Each structure stands twice: as structure tokens, then as C-alpha cells.
mmCIF file of C-alpha atoms in Angstrom:
data_model
loop_
_atom_site.group_PDB
_atom_site.id
_atom_site.type_symbol
_atom_site.label_atom_id
_atom_site.label_comp_id
_atom_site.label_asym_id
_atom_site.label_seq_id
_atom_site.Cartn_x
_atom_site.Cartn_y
_atom_site.Cartn_z
ATOM 1 C CA MET A 7 -14.523 -76.669 -4.455
ATOM 2 C CA THR A 8 -17.768 -74.598 -4.084
ATOM 3 C CA ARG A 9 -19.031 -72.185 -6.217
ATOM 4 C CA PRO A 10 -17.571 -69.313 -4.517
ATOM 5 C CA LEU A 11 -14.264 -70.409 -3.835
ATOM 6 C CA LEU A 12 -13.305 -71.236 -8.064
ATOM 7 C CA LEU A 13 -14.804 -67.293 -8.543
ATOM 8 C CA ARG A 14 -12.396 -66.916 -6.537
ATOM 9 C CA PHE A 15 -9.183 -68.166 -7.920
ATOM 10 C CA VAL A 16 -10.843 -66.376 -11.556
ATOM 11 C CA THR A 17 -10.255 -63.258 -9.610
ATOM 12 C CA VAL A 18 -6.849 -64.130 -8.061
ATOM 13 C CA VAL A 19 -5.124 -65.059 -12.085
ATOM 14 C CA GLY A 20 -6.751 -61.950 -12.673
ATOM 15 C CA SER A 21 -4.751 -59.425 -9.725
ATOM 16 C CA SER A 22 -2.249 -61.390 -10.137
ATOM 17 C CA ALA A 23 -1.451 -61.936 -13.258
ATOM 18 C CA SER A 24 -2.722 -58.069 -14.561
ATOM 19 C CA PHE A 25 0.336 -57.288 -11.586
ATOM 20 C CA TYR A 26 3.494 -59.714 -13.063
ATOM 21 C CA LEU A 27 2.826 -58.434 -16.496
ATOM 22 C CA LEU A 28 4.098 -55.349 -16.550
ATOM 23 C CA LEU A 29 6.052 -55.817 -12.585
ATOM 24 C CA SER A 30 9.685 -55.230 -15.272
ATOM 25 C CA VAL A 31 7.878 -54.048 -17.951
ATOM 26 C CA VAL A 32 7.269 -51.030 -16.631
ATOM 27 C CA PRO A 33 10.682 -50.047 -15.483
ATOM 28 C CA ALA A 34 12.154 -50.472 -19.408
ATOM 29 C CA TYR A 35 8.945 -48.386 -19.917
ATOM 30 C CA ALA A 36 10.447 -45.194 -17.710
ATOM 31 C CA GLN A 37 13.595 -46.114 -19.155
ATOM 32 C CA SER A 38 13.377 -45.570 -22.068
ATOM 33 C CA ALA A 39 10.863 -42.811 -22.527
ATOM 34 C CA PRO A 40 12.667 -39.348 -23.465
ATOM 35 C CA GLY A 41 15.241 -38.301 -21.003
ATOM 36 C CA GLY A 42 15.160 -41.873 -19.511
ATOM 37 C CA GLY A 43 17.163 -43.688 -17.337
ATOM 38 C CA SER A 44 18.773 -46.394 -15.459
ATOM 39 C CA ASP A 45 17.255 -44.006 -11.955
ATOM 40 C CA ARG A 46 13.954 -44.345 -13.489
ATOM 41 C CA ALA A 47 13.266 -47.989 -13.728
ATOM 42 C CA GLY A 48 14.666 -48.512 -10.032
ATOM 43 C CA LEU A 49 11.815 -45.281 -9.737
ATOM 44 C CA VAL A 50 9.217 -46.809 -10.518
ATOM 45 C CA THR A 51 9.122 -50.486 -9.043
ATOM 46 C CA GLY A 52 10.112 -48.405 -5.683
ATOM 47 C CA ALA A 53 6.808 -46.691 -5.781
ATOM 48 C CA LEU A 54 4.957 -48.839 -6.878
ATOM 49 C CA MET A 55 6.201 -51.180 -3.559
ATOM 50 C CA LEU A 56 6.263 -48.516 -1.614
ATOM 51 C CA ALA A 57 1.292 -47.692 -2.491
ATOM 52 C CA THR A 58 0.941 -52.157 -1.544
ATOM 53 C CA VAL A 59 2.561 -51.847 1.605
ATOM 54 C CA ALA A 60 0.473 -48.297 2.715
ATOM 55 C CA GLY A 61 -2.649 -50.136 0.714
ATOM 56 C CA GLU A 62 -1.648 -53.375 2.938
ATOM 57 C CA LEU A 63 -1.473 -51.326 6.001
ATOM 58 C CA VAL A 64 -5.600 -49.220 5.394
ATOM 59 C CA ALA A 65 -7.780 -52.415 3.642
ATOM 60 C CA PRO A 66 -8.567 -54.031 7.153
ATOM 61 C CA TRP A 67 -9.334 -50.097 7.534
ATOM 62 C CA LEU A 68 -11.470 -50.062 4.370
ATOM 63 C CA ALA A 69 -12.674 -53.106 4.966
ATOM 64 C CA ALA A 70 -14.753 -53.433 7.821
ATOM 65 C CA ARG A 71 -16.343 -50.784 6.499
ATOM 66 C CA CYS A 72 -17.435 -51.674 3.196
ATOM 67 C CA GLY A 73 -16.685 -55.939 3.205
ATOM 68 C CA TYR A 74 -14.090 -57.359 1.469
ATOM 69 C CA ARG A 75 -15.939 -57.512 -1.215
ATOM 70 C CA VAL A 76 -16.377 -53.862 -2.074
ATOM 71 C CA LEU A 77 -12.770 -53.623 -1.177
ATOM 72 C CA LEU A 78 -11.871 -56.609 -4.055
ATOM 73 C CA GLY A 79 -13.419 -55.172 -6.405
ATOM 74 C CA ALA A 80 -11.913 -51.574 -6.199
ATOM 75 C CA GLY A 81 -8.529 -53.430 -6.231
ATOM 76 C CA LEU A 82 -8.924 -54.904 -9.249
ATOM 77 C CA PHE A 83 -9.773 -51.496 -10.822
ATOM 78 C CA LEU A 84 -7.517 -48.985 -9.647
ATOM 79 C CA LEU A 85 -4.804 -52.294 -10.286
ATOM 80 C CA GLY A 86 -5.780 -52.511 -14.524
ATOM 81 C CA ALA A 87 -7.462 -49.701 -14.503
ATOM 82 C CA PRO A 88 -4.429 -46.805 -14.265
ATOM 83 C CA ALA A 89 -2.113 -49.483 -16.624
ATOM 84 C CA LEU A 90 -4.440 -48.601 -20.068
ATOM 85 C CA ALA A 91 -3.031 -43.975 -18.826
ATOM 86 C CA LEU A 92 0.201 -46.098 -20.369
ATOM 87 C CA THR A 93 -0.518 -46.193 -23.682
ATOM 88 C CA VAL A 94 -1.677 -42.936 -24.190
ATOM 89 C CA SER A 95 1.462 -41.111 -22.158
ATOM 90 C CA ARG A 96 4.917 -41.862 -21.328
ATOM 91 C CA SER A 97 5.339 -38.453 -19.292
ATOM 92 C CA MET A 98 7.751 -40.006 -15.725
ATOM 93 C CA VAL A 99 4.625 -38.347 -14.041
ATOM 94 C CA CYS A 100 2.149 -40.070 -15.729
ATOM 95 C CA ILE A 101 3.878 -43.410 -14.922
ATOM 96 C CA MET A 102 5.191 -42.999 -11.408
ATOM 97 C CA ALA A 103 0.655 -42.339 -10.877
ATOM 98 C CA VAL A 104 -0.281 -45.154 -12.679
ATOM 99 C CA CYS A 105 2.354 -47.318 -9.821
ATOM 100 C CA LEU A 106 1.231 -45.370 -6.966
ATOM 101 C CA VAL A 107 -2.197 -46.323 -7.402
ATOM 102 C CA ARG A 108 -1.608 -49.710 -9.059
ATOM 103 C CA GLY A 109 0.187 -50.699 -5.900
ATOM 104 C CA LEU A 110 -2.853 -49.482 -4.136
ATOM 105 C CA GLY A 111 -5.396 -52.015 -5.849
ATOM 106 C CA PHE A 112 -2.693 -54.391 -5.590
ATOM 107 C CA ALA A 113 -2.974 -54.587 -1.596
ATOM 108 C CA PHE A 114 -6.303 -54.301 -1.754
ATOM 109 C CA THR A 115 -7.069 -56.956 -3.809
ATOM 110 C CA LEU A 116 -4.692 -59.042 -1.621
ATOM 111 C CA VAL A 117 -5.515 -58.299 1.390
ATOM 112 C CA ALA A 118 -9.530 -58.244 0.526
ATOM 113 C CA GLY A 119 -8.473 -61.038 -1.328
ATOM 114 C CA GLY A 120 -6.445 -63.159 1.222
ATOM 115 C CA ALA A 121 -9.940 -62.841 4.215
ATOM 116 C CA LEU A 122 -11.894 -63.443 1.655
ATOM 117 C CA THR A 123 -10.267 -67.058 0.864
ATOM 118 C CA ALA A 124 -10.009 -67.541 4.231
ATOM 119 C CA SER A 125 -13.947 -67.106 5.072
ATOM 120 C CA LEU A 126 -14.784 -69.829 2.303
ATOM 121 C CA ILE A 127 -11.953 -72.752 3.177
ATOM 122 C CA PRO A 128 -13.265 -75.045 5.655
ATOM 123 C CA PRO A 129 -11.033 -74.269 8.968
ATOM 124 C CA GLU A 130 -10.195 -78.336 8.443
ATOM 125 C CA ARG A 131 -9.289 -77.814 5.808
ATOM 126 C CA ARG A 132 -7.238 -74.571 5.084
ATOM 127 C CA GLY A 133 -3.720 -75.733 5.318
ATOM 128 C CA GLU A 134 -4.523 -77.295 1.481
ATOM 129 C CA GLY A 135 -7.297 -74.253 1.021
ATOM 130 C CA LEU A 136 -4.633 -71.550 0.842
ATOM 131 C CA ALA A 137 -1.954 -73.804 -0.084
ATOM 132 C CA LEU A 138 -3.737 -73.898 -2.750
ATOM 133 C CA ILE A 139 -5.020 -69.961 -3.632
ATOM 134 C CA GLY A 140 -0.766 -69.708 -4.095
ATOM 135 C CA VAL A 141 -0.344 -72.428 -6.441
ATOM 136 C CA MET A 142 -3.192 -70.485 -8.344
ATOM 137 C CA ALA A 143 -1.317 -66.932 -7.285
ATOM 138 C CA GLY A 144 2.130 -68.604 -8.577
ATOM 139 C CA VAL A 145 1.830 -69.769 -11.813
ATOM 140 C CA PRO A 146 1.090 -66.562 -13.463
ATOM 141 C CA SER A 147 3.558 -64.658 -11.495
ATOM 142 C CA LEU A 148 5.921 -67.639 -13.180
ATOM 143 C CA VAL A 149 4.452 -67.149 -16.783
ATOM 144 C CA GLY A 150 3.505 -63.352 -16.399
ATOM 145 C CA LEU A 151 7.539 -61.994 -15.505
ATOM 146 C CA PRO A 152 8.420 -63.596 -19.123
ATOM 147 C CA LEU A 153 5.928 -63.311 -20.986
ATOM 148 C CA GLY A 154 5.083 -59.219 -20.338
ATOM 149 C CA ALA A 155 9.115 -58.340 -21.070
ATOM 150 C CA TRP A 156 8.926 -60.663 -24.402
ATOM 151 C CA LEU A 157 5.220 -59.552 -24.991
ATOM 152 C CA ALA A 158 7.198 -55.380 -24.876
ATOM 153 C CA SER A 159 9.545 -56.390 -26.729
ATOM 154 C CA HIS A 160 7.687 -58.584 -30.134
ATOM 155 C CA THR A 161 4.843 -56.036 -30.024
ATOM 156 C CA GLY A 162 5.535 -52.945 -28.739
ATOM 157 C CA TYR A 163 4.916 -51.628 -25.383
ATOM 158 C CA GLY A 164 0.906 -50.292 -25.867
ATOM 159 C CA PRO A 165 -0.072 -54.089 -25.986
ATOM 160 C CA VAL A 166 0.748 -55.718 -23.004
ATOM 161 C CA CYS A 167 -0.462 -52.491 -20.865
ATOM 162 C CA THR A 168 -3.657 -53.409 -22.580
ATOM 163 C CA ALA A 169 -3.508 -56.904 -21.982
ATOM 164 C CA ALA A 170 -2.524 -56.407 -18.312
ATOM 165 C CA ALA A 171 -5.736 -54.277 -18.057
ATOM 166 C CA LEU A 172 -7.949 -56.057 -19.538
ATOM 167 C CA VAL A 173 -6.728 -59.251 -17.056
ATOM 168 C CA ALA A 174 -7.854 -57.681 -14.503
ATOM 169 C CA LEU A 175 -10.629 -55.854 -15.218
ATOM 170 C CA VAL A 176 -12.072 -58.382 -16.480
ATOM 171 C CA SER A 177 -11.897 -60.933 -13.743
ATOM 172 C CA ILE A 178 -14.234 -57.918 -12.227
ATOM 173 C CA ALA A 179 -17.138 -60.412 -13.106
ATOM 174 C CA ALA A 180 -17.044 -62.979 -10.746
ATOM 175 C CA VAL A 181 -17.145 -60.158 -7.914
ATOM 176 C CA PRO A 182 -20.357 -60.118 -7.542
ATOM 177 C CA GLY A 183 -20.371 -63.861 -6.720
ATOM 178 C CA LEU A 184 -18.506 -63.569 -4.133
ATOM 179 C CA PRO A 185 -19.487 -62.416 0.402
ATOM 180 C CA GLY A 186 -19.895 -59.348 1.462
ATOM 181 C CA ARG A 187 -20.167 -57.323 3.930
ATOM 182 C CA GLU A 188 -20.715 -60.718 6.273
ATOM 183 C CA ALA A 189 -17.770 -61.633 6.073
ATOM 184 C CA ALA A 190 -15.883 -58.695 7.829
ATOM 185 C CA SER A 191 -19.096 -58.706 10.425
ATOM 186 C CA GLY A 192 -18.059 -58.854 14.208
ATOM 187 C CA PRO A 193 -15.752 -56.085 16.734
ATOM 188 C CA PRO A 194 -11.847 -55.604 13.470
ATOM 189 C CA LEU A 195 -8.600 -56.376 14.881
ATOM 190 C CA GLY A 196 -6.538 -53.396 14.734
ATOM 191 C CA ILE A 197 -3.721 -54.298 12.238
ATOM 192 C CA PHE A 198 -1.387 -53.007 15.413
ATOM 193 C CA ALA A 199 -3.411 -54.368 17.542
ATOM 194 C CA GLY A 200 -2.809 -57.662 15.870
ATOM 195 C CA ALA A 201 0.932 -57.157 15.434
ATOM 196 C CA ARG A 202 1.952 -56.208 19.247
ATOM 197 C CA SER A 203 -0.101 -59.419 19.768
ATOM 198 C CA GLY A 204 2.075 -62.449 20.276
ATOM 199 C CA ALA A 205 0.362 -64.702 18.590
ATOM 200 C CA LEU A 206 0.337 -62.821 14.937
ATOM 201 C CA GLY A 207 2.954 -60.788 15.948
ATOM 202 C CA ARG A 208 5.702 -64.153 16.076
ATOM 203 C CA PRO A 209 4.331 -65.998 13.070
ATOM 204 C CA THR A 210 4.888 -62.390 10.934
ATOM 205 C CA ALA A 211 8.167 -62.054 12.494
ATOM 206 C CA VAL A 212 9.714 -65.253 10.851
ATOM 207 C CA PHE A 213 7.244 -64.671 7.766
ATOM 208 C CA ALA A 214 9.111 -61.724 7.162
ATOM 209 C CA VAL A 215 12.708 -63.189 7.620
ATOM 210 C CA THR A 216 12.575 -65.452 5.119
ATOM 211 C CA ALA A 217 11.088 -62.594 2.808
ATOM 212 C CA VAL A 218 14.400 -61.243 2.976
ATOM 213 C CA GLY A 219 16.274 -64.333 1.553
ATOM 214 C CA ALA A 220 14.349 -64.106 -1.641
ATOM 215 C CA GLY A 221 14.760 -61.037 -2.071
ATOM 216 C CA ILE A 222 18.194 -61.119 -2.157
ATOM 217 C CA VAL A 223 17.350 -64.482 -3.245
ATOM 218 C CA VAL A 224 15.644 -63.427 -7.275
ATOM 219 C CA THR A 225 17.811 -59.598 -6.808
ATOM 220 C CA PHE A 226 21.260 -61.195 -6.009
ATOM 221 C CA LEU A 227 21.113 -64.836 -7.527
ATOM 222 C CA PRO A 228 21.966 -63.329 -11.705
ATOM 223 C CA LEU A 229 24.711 -60.829 -10.515
ATOM 224 C CA ALA A 230 26.168 -63.409 -7.803
ATOM 225 C CA VAL A 231 26.768 -66.568 -10.083
ATOM 226 C CA ALA A 232 29.840 -65.946 -12.176
ATOM 227 C CA PRO A 233 29.781 -64.804 -16.390
ATOM 228 C CA GLY A 234 28.898 -67.654 -18.622
ATOM 229 C CA HIS A 235 26.941 -69.372 -16.107
ATOM 230 C CA SER A 236 23.498 -67.364 -17.006
ATOM 231 C CA GLY A 237 21.848 -70.727 -18.428
ATOM 232 C CA VAL A 238 22.349 -72.141 -14.258
ATOM 233 C CA VAL A 239 20.770 -68.690 -13.623
ATOM 234 C CA ALA A 240 17.237 -69.046 -15.160
ATOM 235 C CA ALA A 241 17.381 -72.735 -13.966
ATOM 236 C CA ALA A 242 17.935 -72.006 -10.295
ATOM 237 C CA LEU A 243 15.304 -69.428 -10.328
ATOM 238 C CA PHE A 244 12.868 -71.368 -11.891
ATOM 239 C CA VAL A 245 13.967 -74.874 -8.981
ATOM 240 C CA GLN A 246 13.181 -71.909 -6.064
ATOM 241 C CA PRO A 247 9.346 -71.226 -6.646
ATOM 242 C CA ALA A 248 8.253 -74.799 -8.571
ATOM 243 C CA ALA A 249 10.207 -75.873 -5.576
ATOM 244 C CA ALA A 250 8.145 -73.352 -2.977
ATOM 245 C CA THR A 251 4.589 -73.779 -5.037
ATOM 246 C CA ALA A 252 5.320 -78.243 -4.303
ATOM 247 C CA SER A 253 6.832 -77.234 -0.436
ATOM 248 C CA ARG A 254 3.044 -75.125 -0.187
ATOM 249 C CA TRP A 255 0.941 -77.701 -1.627
ATOM 250 C CA PHE A 256 2.702 -80.346 0.869
ATOM 251 C CA ALA A 257 2.852 -78.359 4.285
ATOM 252 C CA GLY A 258 -0.449 -77.331 3.271
ATOM 253 C CA ARG A 259 -2.096 -80.642 3.993
ATOM 254 C CA HIS A 260 0.419 -81.668 6.963
ATOM 255 C CA ALA A 261 -1.073 -78.532 8.708
ATOM 256 C CA ASP A 262 -4.612 -79.712 7.789
ATOM 257 C CA ARG A 263 -3.795 -83.851 9.193
ATOM 258 C CA ARG A 264 -0.604 -82.479 12.422
ATOM 259 C CA GLY A 265 -1.526 -79.294 12.484
ATOM 260 C CA ALA A 266 1.210 -76.369 11.168
ATOM 261 C CA SER A 267 3.155 -75.289 14.512
ATOM 262 C CA GLY A 268 5.648 -78.146 13.582
ATOM 263 C CA LEU A 269 5.965 -77.063 10.133
ATOM 264 C CA VAL A 270 8.015 -73.765 11.412
ATOM 265 C CA VAL A 271 11.240 -74.700 12.584
ATOM 266 C CA PRO A 272 11.246 -76.715 9.455
ATOM 267 C CA GLY A 273 10.331 -74.518 7.016
ATOM 268 C CA LEU A 274 13.860 -72.243 8.683
ATOM 269 C CA ALA A 275 16.079 -75.017 8.948
ATOM 270 C CA ALA A 276 15.368 -75.828 4.770
ATOM 271 C CA SER A 277 15.631 -72.205 3.967
ATOM 272 C CA ALA A 278 18.350 -70.976 6.465
ATOM 273 C CA ALA A 279 20.303 -74.478 4.970
ATOM 274 C CA GLY A 280 19.386 -73.772 1.026
ATOM 275 C CA LEU A 281 20.877 -70.076 1.792
ATOM 276 C CA LEU A 282 23.972 -71.524 2.798
ATOM 277 C CA VAL A 283 24.943 -74.055 -0.496
ATOM 278 C CA LEU A 284 24.074 -70.875 -2.650
ATOM 279 C CA ALA A 285 27.408 -69.724 -0.920
ATOM 280 C CA LEU A 286 28.951 -71.382 -3.332
ATOM 281 C CA THR A 287 28.377 -69.413 -5.990
ATOM 282 C CA GLY A 288 30.914 -70.720 -9.061
ATOM 283 C CA VAL A 289 29.403 -74.449 -8.879
ATOM 284 C CA PRO A 290 26.419 -74.950 -10.722
ATOM 285 C CA ALA A 291 25.134 -77.562 -9.437
ATOM 286 C CA ALA A 292 25.234 -76.103 -5.463
ATOM 287 C CA VAL A 293 23.376 -73.063 -6.958
ATOM 288 C CA VAL A 294 20.233 -74.943 -8.468
ATOM 289 C CA ALA A 295 20.978 -77.651 -4.897
ATOM 290 C CA GLY A 296 20.440 -74.268 -3.153
ATOM 291 C CA ALA A 297 17.857 -72.593 -4.593
ATOM 292 C CA ALA A 298 15.324 -75.828 -4.578
ATOM 293 C CA VAL A 299 16.379 -76.133 -1.508
ATOM 294 C CA PHE A 300 16.501 -72.913 -0.174
ATOM 295 C CA GLY A 301 13.070 -72.401 -1.874
ATOM 296 C CA ALA A 302 11.270 -75.820 -0.190
ATOM 297 C CA GLY A 303 12.204 -73.234 2.683
ATOM 298 C CA PHE A 304 10.932 -70.855 1.571
ATOM 299 C CA GLY A 305 6.933 -72.288 0.594
ATOM 300 C CA ILE A 306 6.930 -74.694 4.305
ATOM 301 C CA THR A 307 7.081 -71.275 6.166
ATOM 302 C CA GLN A 308 4.795 -69.647 3.947
ATOM 303 C CA SER A 309 2.054 -72.380 4.750
ATOM 304 C CA ALA A 310 2.539 -72.724 7.835
ATOM 305 C CA THR A 311 2.897 -69.114 8.616
ATOM 306 C CA ILE A 312 -0.323 -67.714 7.596
ATOM 307 C CA THR A 313 -2.019 -70.735 8.442
ATOM 308 C CA LEU A 314 -1.893 -70.766 12.241
ATOM 309 C CA MET A 315 -1.976 -66.514 12.315
ATOM 310 C CA TYR A 316 -5.869 -67.386 9.863
ATOM 311 C CA SER A 317 -6.516 -69.998 13.060
ATOM 312 C CA ARG A 318 -5.900 -67.430 16.123
ATOM 313 C CA VAL A 319 -8.770 -64.716 15.068
ATOM 314 C CA PRO A 320 -12.347 -65.169 14.353
ATOM 315 C CA ALA A 321 -13.335 -64.410 10.213
ATOM 316 C CA SER A 322 -13.633 -60.164 12.243
ATOM 317 C CA GLY A 323 -9.025 -60.620 12.264
ATOM 318 C CA TYR A 324 -8.962 -62.137 8.566
ATOM 319 C CA GLY A 325 -8.161 -58.724 7.160
ATOM 320 C CA THR A 326 -5.589 -58.212 9.528
ATOM 321 C CA VAL A 327 -4.233 -61.346 9.151
ATOM 322 C CA SER A 328 -3.884 -61.094 5.728
ATOM 323 C CA ALA A 329 -2.414 -57.484 5.141
ATOM 324 C CA LEU A 330 0.266 -58.723 8.410
ATOM 325 C CA TRP A 331 1.330 -61.954 6.532
ATOM 326 C CA ASN A 332 1.407 -59.379 2.377
ATOM 327 C CA VAL A 333 3.079 -56.840 4.992
ATOM 328 C CA ALA A 334 6.036 -59.240 6.021
ATOM 329 C CA TYR A 335 5.984 -60.434 2.616
ATOM 330 C CA ASP A 336 6.492 -57.350 0.763
ATOM 331 C CA ALA A 337 9.167 -55.244 3.461
ATOM 332 C CA GLY A 338 11.082 -58.731 3.589
ATOM 333 C CA MET A 339 11.937 -58.683 0.176
ATOM 334 C CA GLY A 340 12.224 -55.337 -0.113
ATOM 335 C CA ILE A 341 14.400 -54.658 2.778
ATOM 336 C CA GLY A 342 16.281 -57.553 1.832
ATOM 337 C CA ALA A 343 17.592 -56.248 -1.843
ATOM 338 C CA ALA A 344 17.942 -53.511 -0.717
ATOM 339 C CA GLY A 345 20.223 -54.145 2.158
ATOM 340 C CA PHE A 346 22.291 -57.066 0.696
ATOM 341 C CA GLY A 347 23.395 -54.481 -1.453
ATOM 342 C CA ALA A 348 25.374 -52.847 0.844
ATOM 343 C CA VAL A 349 26.563 -56.360 2.140
ATOM 344 C CA ALA A 350 27.730 -57.665 -0.715
ATOM 345 C CA GLY A 351 29.854 -54.721 -1.436
ATOM 346 C CA SER A 352 31.822 -55.458 1.693
ATOM 347 C CA THR A 353 32.155 -58.951 2.048
ATOM 348 C CA GLY A 354 31.152 -61.000 -1.599
ATOM 349 C CA TYR A 355 28.192 -62.716 -2.541
ATOM 350 C CA PRO A 356 29.520 -65.924 -1.036
ATOM 351 C CA TRP A 357 30.207 -64.561 2.476
ATOM 352 C CA ALA A 358 27.000 -62.615 2.129
ATOM 353 C CA PHE A 359 24.380 -65.498 1.556
ATOM 354 C CA VAL A 360 26.298 -66.679 4.930
ATOM 355 C CA LEU A 361 25.381 -64.192 7.168
ATOM 356 C CA THR A 362 21.653 -64.463 5.329
ATOM 357 C CA ALA A 363 21.629 -67.769 6.394
ATOM 358 C CA LEU A 364 22.708 -67.130 10.054
ATOM 359 C CA LEU A 365 20.056 -63.529 9.913
ATOM 360 C CA THR A 366 16.654 -66.467 9.094
ATOM 361 C CA LEU A 367 18.649 -68.852 11.912
ATOM 362 C CA THR A 368 17.330 -65.862 13.960
ATOM 363 C CA ALA A 369 13.711 -66.541 13.790
ATOM 364 C CA LEU A 370 13.682 -69.754 15.615
ATOM 365 C CA ALA A 371 14.350 -67.478 18.558
ATOM 366 C CA PRO A 372 9.962 -66.603 18.457
ATOM 367 C CA ALA A 373 9.461 -69.997 16.245
ATOM 368 C CA ARG A 374 10.278 -71.611 19.611
ATOM 369 C CA LEU A 375 8.386 -69.400 21.002
ATOM 370 C CA ASP A 376 5.528 -69.573 19.657
ATOM 371 C CA ARG A 377 4.918 -73.177 19.724
ATOM 372 C CA ALA A 378 5.994 -73.205 23.146
ATOM 373 C CA ALA A 379 3.023 -70.517 23.506
ATOM 374 C CA ALA A 380 1.110 -72.301 21.880
ATOM 375 C CA ARG A 381 0.937 -75.422 23.579
ATOM 376 C CA GLU A 382 -0.164 -73.641 27.477
ATOM 377 C CA GLN A 383 -3.049 -72.302 26.067
ATOM 378 C CA PRO A 384 -6.263 -73.502 24.665
ATOM 379 C CA ALA A 385 -7.709 -73.676 21.841
ATOM 380 C CA THR A 386 -10.078 -70.711 21.559
ATOM 381 C CA THR A 387 -11.487 -70.208 18.195
ATOM 382 C CA GLY A 388 -14.035 -71.745 15.787
ATOM 383 C CA GLU A 389 -10.983 -72.870 13.368
ATOM 384 C CA ASP A 390 -7.919 -73.920 16.482
ATOM 385 C CA ARG A 391 -11.330 -76.594 17.735
ATOM 386 C CA ALA A 392 -11.417 -77.423 14.506
ATOM 387 C CA VAL A 393 -7.674 -78.378 14.309
ATOM 388 C CA THR A 394 -7.825 -80.096 17.253
ATOM 389 C CA ALA A 395 -11.182 -82.199 16.778
ATOM 390 C CA LYS A 396 -9.210 -83.417 14.102
ATOM 391 C CA ARG A 397 -6.013 -84.353 14.875
ATOM 392 C CA ARG A 398 -8.020 -85.898 17.680
ATOM 393 C CA ARG A 399 -9.738 -88.324 15.760
#
């Protein structure tokens, strides 16, 4: 627990809280504006996620030129300051522009912040350290989503937009205490070159497949469960991220002691099993249990894939790893939410969950290939050697 790592916690909480406070508020704000409709809600969320993915793709290139600290500070500013514009204008043009800029800002905080985190944690403790960062980001998301909606309904949109702006802008004060350009020193690794390499491409593909399931659960579970069971849905949507947070912590500690490669297949199996149980949408106990099992598997896969990816690159590639992992997360969730709706319209929700479980199991192929390849290749980076040495001790 060094001072820079504690300062990094401040920026994690600031960016996550700012993002999630407005995630469900801005669509409602756009829909309630004069001339608004349900299509506006989809447009603003789509613009936000599109800008986030685009920002994640260009962030490693920017970080190589200005350093992670500068990019993180810029991301926090772009995430916070535009939210103030929502307090003075309700035009659709303004709302869309704010979403686009905030999406870029959030992407910069994810990529630059993730790379900085990896540089601040000793290699032999990286799994647990990354899990701790996941907890610091997960708690604001659990609190921010319902709190944003509650504030908007009780105080109006202006105060919640101001709060989201301030929490990001205030956290910029922690940025000067973080490492600067030195974190990005060395030859950069391009994001497309990283994706083409099996060492990074295989874990990215595995995580993207599990993220598809996560997007489906958070989007369609309230619709799949029979009306009159809102309490069951609320419980399931709580235990899923709670189980993911707990299992991510467990997986991180396990990875530091025995390596992360052995966790990927169990994580995938648990994710698929949870989705299969969720197919019993008419059984309340099965819905809650399935959400918990899926959450546990998803958390294990989160921790294992990102730990593996960081261990396979030098410090100059941390930005690329962070970008690839976050693109897999956002794109997987978006594709899952979009595709599941079309499938469920033809098969019904139970069979759509079954098909999603089968899709998750297809990631076993790259997972097993990756583990076999890792066994055949000796450790080449400092991180690999440190973990290998720890395991031998």
C-alpha cells in the first residue's frame, strides 16, 4: 500500500463514481426533454459506449506520446467537466456531445489508469493488486447506479449532474502524485499488433466471450423473469456483481501463488453453468443461484485474463493490455445485449440463455490452446520470472 497506489485508488473511485452516477440518469434526461422519446435513451447510451470503445483504441497511441499520468488527468477532466453542460442545456445536440466527450474521457481513465496500476504493483502481487483495484471500481458502480436515479428523482437532474462532474474533477488533484512519462518508456506495442499476437489475443477473446454473458444478464434478466418477481430480479442483480467482486479477489490471490493460467477454464465453466441455471427463469431460487454462479465465474475470468496479459508484456505494453482488455469488456457486453434480444425473440428467454451458455463454452478452445502455449514457452519478461520464482519457492 504505497502512497502512489493510494492516490490511484482516489482516481479509480472518482472516475467510476462519475461514470455510473449518470449512466442511467442521462438516458432518462434525454427521454424527458421536450420532444423526447424512448429512441433518445438508446441513442445517448449508444453514443457513450461507442466513444468509449473508440477512445480505448486510440489511448495507447496517445499514452506513448504524453505519458499515462497526463492521459489520466485529461480523461478525468473530459469525464467531469462536460457533465456541467447538462445543467444549462437540454437540447439533444448538447446531450449527445456530452456523451461522446465523456465516453472518450472514461476510456482514457480506463486505459491510462490500468497501465499505471500495473506499474505500481509488484509483479509477484499483481493478481491481488488488480483484484483490489477491481473492488475499488466495483463499489462505486454498485452505489452509483441506484444513487444517481434516486438523486434525479428527488433533487432533479441538475444536482446529480453537478455531483458527477465534481467527483471526477476533484480526483484530478491525486494525479500529480502518480508516475508520469516513465511508466510508458520503452518501445510501444500497437493495439492491433497486440491483438494479433496469440499471447494477448487468446485471453482477450476468452474474456470477450464471458463479457457477452455479462451484458445479457444485466440487460435482459429483468425482462426474462416473470412479472411480479421484482424482488428476485433485484436480488439476482445484486449477488451477480457481489460474487464477481469476491471471486476476483480470490482469483487474484490464487494467481499470485500458483499462476493465473489454471483459473481460466474453471472461470469459463462456472460462467456457462450459471447461464444454464438462469434458463430456469420461472424458478426464483434458480435465478438468484444462477446469477451468483455466473458472477463468480465472470470474476475469476476477469482476474485471470488481465493478470496473464500484463505478465506477458514489458512496461511499455501496459497501455495496450489495458486497452485490449477494456475493449473486450465493452464490446462483449454491447454485442451480447444486442444479439440476445434478436435470439430471444425467436427462441424465448430460457433457450436463449442455454445458447449463450453454449457460446461461452466455445471459449474453452482458445483457453486450452493458450495454456498449452504458455507451458511450452519459458518466462521472458520480468513479471513472468518473478511469478515463476515465487511459485518455485
